[in-house]
PDB file of C-alpha atoms in Angstrom:
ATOM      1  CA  UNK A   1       0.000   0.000   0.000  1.00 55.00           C
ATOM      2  CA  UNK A   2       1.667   3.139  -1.307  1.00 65.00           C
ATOM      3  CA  UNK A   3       1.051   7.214  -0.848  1.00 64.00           C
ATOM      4  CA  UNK A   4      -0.604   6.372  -4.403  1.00 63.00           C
ATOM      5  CA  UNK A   5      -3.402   4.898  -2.328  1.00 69.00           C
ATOM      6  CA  UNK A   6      -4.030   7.697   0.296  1.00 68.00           C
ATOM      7  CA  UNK A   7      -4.501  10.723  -1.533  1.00 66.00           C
ATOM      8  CA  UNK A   8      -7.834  11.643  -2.817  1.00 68.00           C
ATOM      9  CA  UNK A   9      -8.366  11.253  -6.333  1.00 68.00           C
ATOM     10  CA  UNK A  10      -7.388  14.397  -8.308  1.00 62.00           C
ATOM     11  CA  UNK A  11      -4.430  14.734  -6.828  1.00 62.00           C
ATOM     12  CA  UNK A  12      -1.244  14.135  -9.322  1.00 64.00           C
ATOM     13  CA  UNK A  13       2.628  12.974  -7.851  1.00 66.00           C
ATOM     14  CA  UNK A  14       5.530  13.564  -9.928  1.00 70.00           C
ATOM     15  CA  UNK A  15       9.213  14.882  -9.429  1.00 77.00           C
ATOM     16  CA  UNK A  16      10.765  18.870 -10.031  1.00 79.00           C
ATOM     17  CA  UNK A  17      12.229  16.959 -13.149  1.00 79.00           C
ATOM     18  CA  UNK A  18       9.023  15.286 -14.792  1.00 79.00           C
ATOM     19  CA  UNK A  19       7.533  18.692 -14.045  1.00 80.00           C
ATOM     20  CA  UNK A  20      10.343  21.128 -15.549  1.00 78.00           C
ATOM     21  CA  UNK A  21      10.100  18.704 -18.192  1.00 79.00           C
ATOM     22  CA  UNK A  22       7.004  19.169 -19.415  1.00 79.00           C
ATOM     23  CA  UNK A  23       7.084  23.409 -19.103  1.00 77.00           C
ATOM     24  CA  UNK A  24      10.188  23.334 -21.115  1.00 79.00           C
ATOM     25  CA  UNK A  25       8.429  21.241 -23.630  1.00 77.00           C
ATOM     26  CA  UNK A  26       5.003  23.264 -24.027  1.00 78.00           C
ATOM     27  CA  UNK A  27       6.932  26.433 -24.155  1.00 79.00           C
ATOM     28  CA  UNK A  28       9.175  26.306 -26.968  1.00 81.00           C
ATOM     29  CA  UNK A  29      10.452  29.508 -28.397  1.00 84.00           C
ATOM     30  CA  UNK A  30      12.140  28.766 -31.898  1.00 86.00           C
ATOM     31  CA  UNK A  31      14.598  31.053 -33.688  1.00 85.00           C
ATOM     32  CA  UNK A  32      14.614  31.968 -37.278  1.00 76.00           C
ATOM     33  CA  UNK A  33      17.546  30.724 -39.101  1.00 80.00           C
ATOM     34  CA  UNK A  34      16.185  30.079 -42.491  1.00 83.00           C
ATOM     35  CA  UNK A  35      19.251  29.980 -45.028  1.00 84.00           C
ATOM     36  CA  UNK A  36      17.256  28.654 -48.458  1.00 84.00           C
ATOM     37  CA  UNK A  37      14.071  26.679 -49.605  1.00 85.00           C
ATOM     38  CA  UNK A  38      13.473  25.020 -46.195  1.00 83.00           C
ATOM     39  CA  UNK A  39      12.526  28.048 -44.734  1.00 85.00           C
ATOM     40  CA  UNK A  40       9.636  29.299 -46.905  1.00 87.00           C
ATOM     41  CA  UNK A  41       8.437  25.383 -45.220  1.00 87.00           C
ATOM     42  CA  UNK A  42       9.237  26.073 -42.027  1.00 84.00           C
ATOM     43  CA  UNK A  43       7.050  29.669 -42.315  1.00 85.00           C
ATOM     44  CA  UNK A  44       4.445  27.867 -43.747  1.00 86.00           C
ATOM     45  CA  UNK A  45       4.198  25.704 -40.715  1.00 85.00           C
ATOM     46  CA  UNK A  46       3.685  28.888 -38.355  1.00 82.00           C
ATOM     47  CA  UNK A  47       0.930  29.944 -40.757  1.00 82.00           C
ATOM     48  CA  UNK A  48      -2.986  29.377 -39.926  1.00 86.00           C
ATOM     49  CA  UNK A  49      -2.927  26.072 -42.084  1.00 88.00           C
ATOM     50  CA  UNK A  50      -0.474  24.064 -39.985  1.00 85.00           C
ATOM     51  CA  UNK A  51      -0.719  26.094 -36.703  1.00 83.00           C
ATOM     52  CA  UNK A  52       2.264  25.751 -34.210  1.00 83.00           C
ATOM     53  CA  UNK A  53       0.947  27.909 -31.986  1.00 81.00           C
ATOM     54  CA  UNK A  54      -1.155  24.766 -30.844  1.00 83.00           C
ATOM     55  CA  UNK A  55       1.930  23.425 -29.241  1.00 80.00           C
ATOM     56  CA  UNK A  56       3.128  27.392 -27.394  1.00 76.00           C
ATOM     57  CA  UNK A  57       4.922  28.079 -30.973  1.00 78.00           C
ATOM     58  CA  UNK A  58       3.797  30.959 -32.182  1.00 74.00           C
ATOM     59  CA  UNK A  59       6.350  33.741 -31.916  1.00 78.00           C
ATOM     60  CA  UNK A  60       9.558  33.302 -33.897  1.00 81.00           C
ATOM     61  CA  UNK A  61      12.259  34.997 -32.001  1.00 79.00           C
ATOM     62  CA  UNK A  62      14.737  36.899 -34.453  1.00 81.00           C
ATOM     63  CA  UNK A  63      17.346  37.767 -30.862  1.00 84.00           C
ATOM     64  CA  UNK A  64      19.158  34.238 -30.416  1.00 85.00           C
ATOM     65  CA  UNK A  65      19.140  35.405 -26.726  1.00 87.00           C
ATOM     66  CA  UNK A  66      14.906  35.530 -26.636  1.00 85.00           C
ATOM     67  CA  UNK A  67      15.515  31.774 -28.100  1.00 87.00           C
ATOM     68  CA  UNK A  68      15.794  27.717 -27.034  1.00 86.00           C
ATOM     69  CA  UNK A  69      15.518  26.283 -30.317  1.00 88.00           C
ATOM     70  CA  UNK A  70      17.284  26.868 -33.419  1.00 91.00           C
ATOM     71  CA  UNK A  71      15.579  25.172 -36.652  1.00 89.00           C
ATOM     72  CA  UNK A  72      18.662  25.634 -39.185  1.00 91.00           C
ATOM     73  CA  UNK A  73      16.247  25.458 -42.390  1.00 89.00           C
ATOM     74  CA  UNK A  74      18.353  24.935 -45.542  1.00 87.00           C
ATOM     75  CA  UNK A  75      22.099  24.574 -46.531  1.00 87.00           C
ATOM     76  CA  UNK A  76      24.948  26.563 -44.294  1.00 88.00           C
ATOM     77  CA  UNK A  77      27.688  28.138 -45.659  1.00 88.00           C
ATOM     78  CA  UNK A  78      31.235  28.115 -44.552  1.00 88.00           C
ATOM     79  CA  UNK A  79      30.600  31.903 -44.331  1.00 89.00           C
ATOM     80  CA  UNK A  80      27.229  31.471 -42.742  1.00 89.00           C
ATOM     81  CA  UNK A  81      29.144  29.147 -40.443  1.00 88.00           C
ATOM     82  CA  UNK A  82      30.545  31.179 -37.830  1.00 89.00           C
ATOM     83  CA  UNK A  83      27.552  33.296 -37.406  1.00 90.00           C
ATOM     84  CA  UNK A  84      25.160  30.391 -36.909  1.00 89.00           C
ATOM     85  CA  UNK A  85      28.322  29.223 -33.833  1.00 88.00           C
ATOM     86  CA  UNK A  86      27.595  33.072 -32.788  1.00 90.00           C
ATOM     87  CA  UNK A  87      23.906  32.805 -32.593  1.00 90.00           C
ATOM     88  CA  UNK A  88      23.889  29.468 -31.192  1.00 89.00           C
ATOM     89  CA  UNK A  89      26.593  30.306 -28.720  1.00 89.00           C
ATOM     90  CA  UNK A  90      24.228  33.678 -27.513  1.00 91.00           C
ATOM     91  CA  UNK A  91      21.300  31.344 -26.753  1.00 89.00           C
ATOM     92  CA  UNK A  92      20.105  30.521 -23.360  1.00 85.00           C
ATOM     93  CA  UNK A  93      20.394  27.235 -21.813  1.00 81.00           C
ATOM     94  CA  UNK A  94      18.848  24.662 -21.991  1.00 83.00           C
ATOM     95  CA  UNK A  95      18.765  25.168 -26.233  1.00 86.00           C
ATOM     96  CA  UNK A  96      18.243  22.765 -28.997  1.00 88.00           C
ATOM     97  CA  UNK A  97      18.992  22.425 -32.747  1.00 90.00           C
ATOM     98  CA  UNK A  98      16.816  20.927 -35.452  1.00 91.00           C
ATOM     99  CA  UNK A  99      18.844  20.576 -38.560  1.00 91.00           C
ATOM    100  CA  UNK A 100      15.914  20.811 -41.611  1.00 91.00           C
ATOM    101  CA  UNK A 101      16.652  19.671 -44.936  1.00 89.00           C
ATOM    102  CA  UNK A 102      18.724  17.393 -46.400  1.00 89.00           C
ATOM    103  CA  UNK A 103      21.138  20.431 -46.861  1.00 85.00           C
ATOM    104  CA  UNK A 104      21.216  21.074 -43.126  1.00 86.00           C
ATOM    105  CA  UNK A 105      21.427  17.853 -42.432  1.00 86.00           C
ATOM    106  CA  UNK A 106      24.411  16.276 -44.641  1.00 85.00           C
ATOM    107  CA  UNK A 107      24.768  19.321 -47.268  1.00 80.00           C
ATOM    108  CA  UNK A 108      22.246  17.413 -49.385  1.00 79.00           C
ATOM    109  CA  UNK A 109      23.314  17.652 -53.281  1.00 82.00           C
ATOM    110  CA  UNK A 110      25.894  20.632 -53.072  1.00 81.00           C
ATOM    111  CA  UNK A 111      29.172  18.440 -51.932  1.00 80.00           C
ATOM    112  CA  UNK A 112      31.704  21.397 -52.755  1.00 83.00           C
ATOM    113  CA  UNK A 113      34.112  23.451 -51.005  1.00 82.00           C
ATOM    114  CA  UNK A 114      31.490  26.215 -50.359  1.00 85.00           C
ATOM    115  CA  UNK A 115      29.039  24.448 -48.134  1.00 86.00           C
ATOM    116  CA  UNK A 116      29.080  22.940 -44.788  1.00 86.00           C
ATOM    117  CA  UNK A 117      28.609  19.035 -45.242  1.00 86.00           C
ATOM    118  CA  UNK A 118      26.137  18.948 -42.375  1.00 85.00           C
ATOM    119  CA  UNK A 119      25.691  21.844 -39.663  1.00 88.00           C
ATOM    120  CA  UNK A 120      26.669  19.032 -36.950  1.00 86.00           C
ATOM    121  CA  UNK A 121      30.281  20.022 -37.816  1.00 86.00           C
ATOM    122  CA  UNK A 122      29.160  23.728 -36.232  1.00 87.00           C
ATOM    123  CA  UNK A 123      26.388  23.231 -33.777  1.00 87.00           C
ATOM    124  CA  UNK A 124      25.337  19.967 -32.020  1.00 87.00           C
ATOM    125  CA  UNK A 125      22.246  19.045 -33.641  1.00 89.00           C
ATOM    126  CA  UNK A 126      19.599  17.007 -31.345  1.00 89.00           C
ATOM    127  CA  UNK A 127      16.763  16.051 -33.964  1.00 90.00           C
ATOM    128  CA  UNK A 128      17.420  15.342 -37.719  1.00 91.00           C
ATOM    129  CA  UNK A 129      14.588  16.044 -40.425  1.00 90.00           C
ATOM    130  CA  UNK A 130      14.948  15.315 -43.735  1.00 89.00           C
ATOM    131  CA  UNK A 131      13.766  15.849 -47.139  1.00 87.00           C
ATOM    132  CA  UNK A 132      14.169  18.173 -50.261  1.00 87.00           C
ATOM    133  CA  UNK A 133      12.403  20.379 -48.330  1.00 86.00           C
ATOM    134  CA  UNK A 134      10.584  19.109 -45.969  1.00 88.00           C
ATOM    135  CA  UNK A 135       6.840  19.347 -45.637  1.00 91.00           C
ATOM    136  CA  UNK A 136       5.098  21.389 -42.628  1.00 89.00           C
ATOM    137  CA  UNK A 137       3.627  18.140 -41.550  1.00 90.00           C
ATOM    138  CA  UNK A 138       7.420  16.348 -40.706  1.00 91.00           C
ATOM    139  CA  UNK A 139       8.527  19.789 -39.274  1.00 90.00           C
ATOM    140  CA  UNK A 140       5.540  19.296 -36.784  1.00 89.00           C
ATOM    141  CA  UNK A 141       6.433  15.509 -36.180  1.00 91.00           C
ATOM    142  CA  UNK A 142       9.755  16.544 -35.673  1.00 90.00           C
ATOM    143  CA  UNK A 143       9.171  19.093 -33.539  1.00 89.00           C
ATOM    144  CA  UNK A 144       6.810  16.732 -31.911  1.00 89.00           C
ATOM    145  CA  UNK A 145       9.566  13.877 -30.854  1.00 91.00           C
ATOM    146  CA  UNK A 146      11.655  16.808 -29.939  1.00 89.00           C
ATOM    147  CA  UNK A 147       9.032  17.279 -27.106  1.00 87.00           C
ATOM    148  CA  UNK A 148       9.338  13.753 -26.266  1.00 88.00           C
ATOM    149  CA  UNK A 149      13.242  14.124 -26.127  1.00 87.00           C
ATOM    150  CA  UNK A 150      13.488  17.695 -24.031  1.00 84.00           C
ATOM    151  CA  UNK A 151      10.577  16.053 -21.408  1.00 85.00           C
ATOM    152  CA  UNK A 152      12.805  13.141 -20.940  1.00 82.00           C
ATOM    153  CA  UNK A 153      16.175  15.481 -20.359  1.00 79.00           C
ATOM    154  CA  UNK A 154      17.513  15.951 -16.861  1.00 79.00           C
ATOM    155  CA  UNK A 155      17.870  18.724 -15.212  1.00 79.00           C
ATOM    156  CA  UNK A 156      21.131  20.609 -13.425  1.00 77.00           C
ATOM    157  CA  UNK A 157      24.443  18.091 -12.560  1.00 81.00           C
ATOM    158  CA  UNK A 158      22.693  15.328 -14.089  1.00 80.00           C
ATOM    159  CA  UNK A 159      22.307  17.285 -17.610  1.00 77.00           C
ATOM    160  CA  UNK A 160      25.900  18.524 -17.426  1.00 82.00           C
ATOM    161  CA  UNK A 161      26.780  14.975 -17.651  1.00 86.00           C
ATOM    162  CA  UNK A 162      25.458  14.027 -20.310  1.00 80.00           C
ATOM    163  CA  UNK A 163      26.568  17.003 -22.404  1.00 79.00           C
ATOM    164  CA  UNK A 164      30.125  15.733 -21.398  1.00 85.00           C
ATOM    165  CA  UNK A 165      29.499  12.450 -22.287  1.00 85.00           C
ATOM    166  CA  UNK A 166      27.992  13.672 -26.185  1.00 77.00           C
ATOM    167  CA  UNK A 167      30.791  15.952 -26.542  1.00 77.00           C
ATOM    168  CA  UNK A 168      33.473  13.219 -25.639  1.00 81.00           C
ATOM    169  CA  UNK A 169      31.328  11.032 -28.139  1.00 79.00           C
ATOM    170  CA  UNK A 170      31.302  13.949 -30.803  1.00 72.00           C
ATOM    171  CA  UNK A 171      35.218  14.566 -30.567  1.00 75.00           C
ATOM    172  CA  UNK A 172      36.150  10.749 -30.670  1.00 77.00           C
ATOM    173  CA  UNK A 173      33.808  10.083 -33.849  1.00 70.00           C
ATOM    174  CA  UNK A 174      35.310   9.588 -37.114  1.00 71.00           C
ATOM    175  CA  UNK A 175      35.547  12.604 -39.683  1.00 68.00           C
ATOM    176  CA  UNK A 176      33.541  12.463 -42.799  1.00 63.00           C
ATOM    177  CA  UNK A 177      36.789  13.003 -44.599  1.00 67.00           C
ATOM    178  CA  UNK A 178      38.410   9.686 -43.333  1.00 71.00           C
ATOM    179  CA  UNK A 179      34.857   7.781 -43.875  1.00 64.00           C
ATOM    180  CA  UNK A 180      34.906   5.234 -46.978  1.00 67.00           C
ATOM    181  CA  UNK A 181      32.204   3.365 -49.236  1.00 62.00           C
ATOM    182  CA  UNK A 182      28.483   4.729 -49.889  1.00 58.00           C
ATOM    183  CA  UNK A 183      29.800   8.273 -47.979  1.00 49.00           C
ATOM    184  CA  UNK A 184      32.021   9.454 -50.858  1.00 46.00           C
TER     185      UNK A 184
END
């Protein structure tokens, strides 16, 4: 027989965590970083059609420092490069990046000198969308499991440990350059 089983109904338990959780995922406040064709998708997906205001949306922040997610919509420069590290760095914590577009994502078809060959080499990305560009509907979905992820993230010492642990993981992985087969 638990506390479960002695408090009237209506009343809910949970920890500081579950609950910081879920206001950090039902308050997301996105900043525009729309770089090419992605980004005429990812304003469509604010518009009345798609609605992201339904999920606490609505207001696309153009100071990084007003900001907790960055949606890098479309192909990054190496010029672009170091402002999109400037932006990112000027962000609040806790902050996320959603890398949209198969250009964002792996510098889709332009593999040249001038573009970055996926923003992960400048920003640590946490949620992946791809497509040539991507439809409001998978920028919602995506959007969506990002909820899912941030809920799920913990909170103060516990958090700093695990953004040690990613960046050990990041540093230790294998450069595109050096990869072989289907890659180049």
């Amino acid at each position: 027989m638990g506390i479960e089983e002695k408090l009237p109904s209506g009343v809910l338990l949970s920890t500081v965590e579950g609950l910081a959780g879920y206001m950090r995922k039902a308050s997301f406040w996105p900043a525009t970083f729309g770089l090419a064709c992605c980004a005429i998708e990812m304003m469509t997906s604010g518009g009345p059609k798609y609605d992201l205001a339904r999920f606490g949306m609505e207001v696309f922040r153009a100071s990084p420092r007003q900001a907790d997610l960055m949606i890098v919509a479309g192909r990054v420069s190496q010029k672009m490069a170091p402002v999109l590290r400037q932006i990112y760095d000027q962000m609040a914590e806790p902050k996320w990046v959603l890398a949209m577009g198969v250009c964002a994502s792996s510098g889709g078809m332009f593999n040249n000198y001038a573009i970055v060959q996926g923003v992960d080499h400048v920003v640590p990305v946490d949620m992946y969308l791809p497509g040539c560009p991507p439809r409001p509907e998978m920028l919602i979905d995506a959007i969506l499991k990002l909820h899912d992820k941030v809920q799920a993230t913990p909170l103060g010492p516990n958090r700093r440990a695990q953004i040690r642990e990613l960046e050990a993981e990041g540093l230790v992985a294998l450069p595109t350059s050096d990869m072989r087969g289907q890659l180049r």
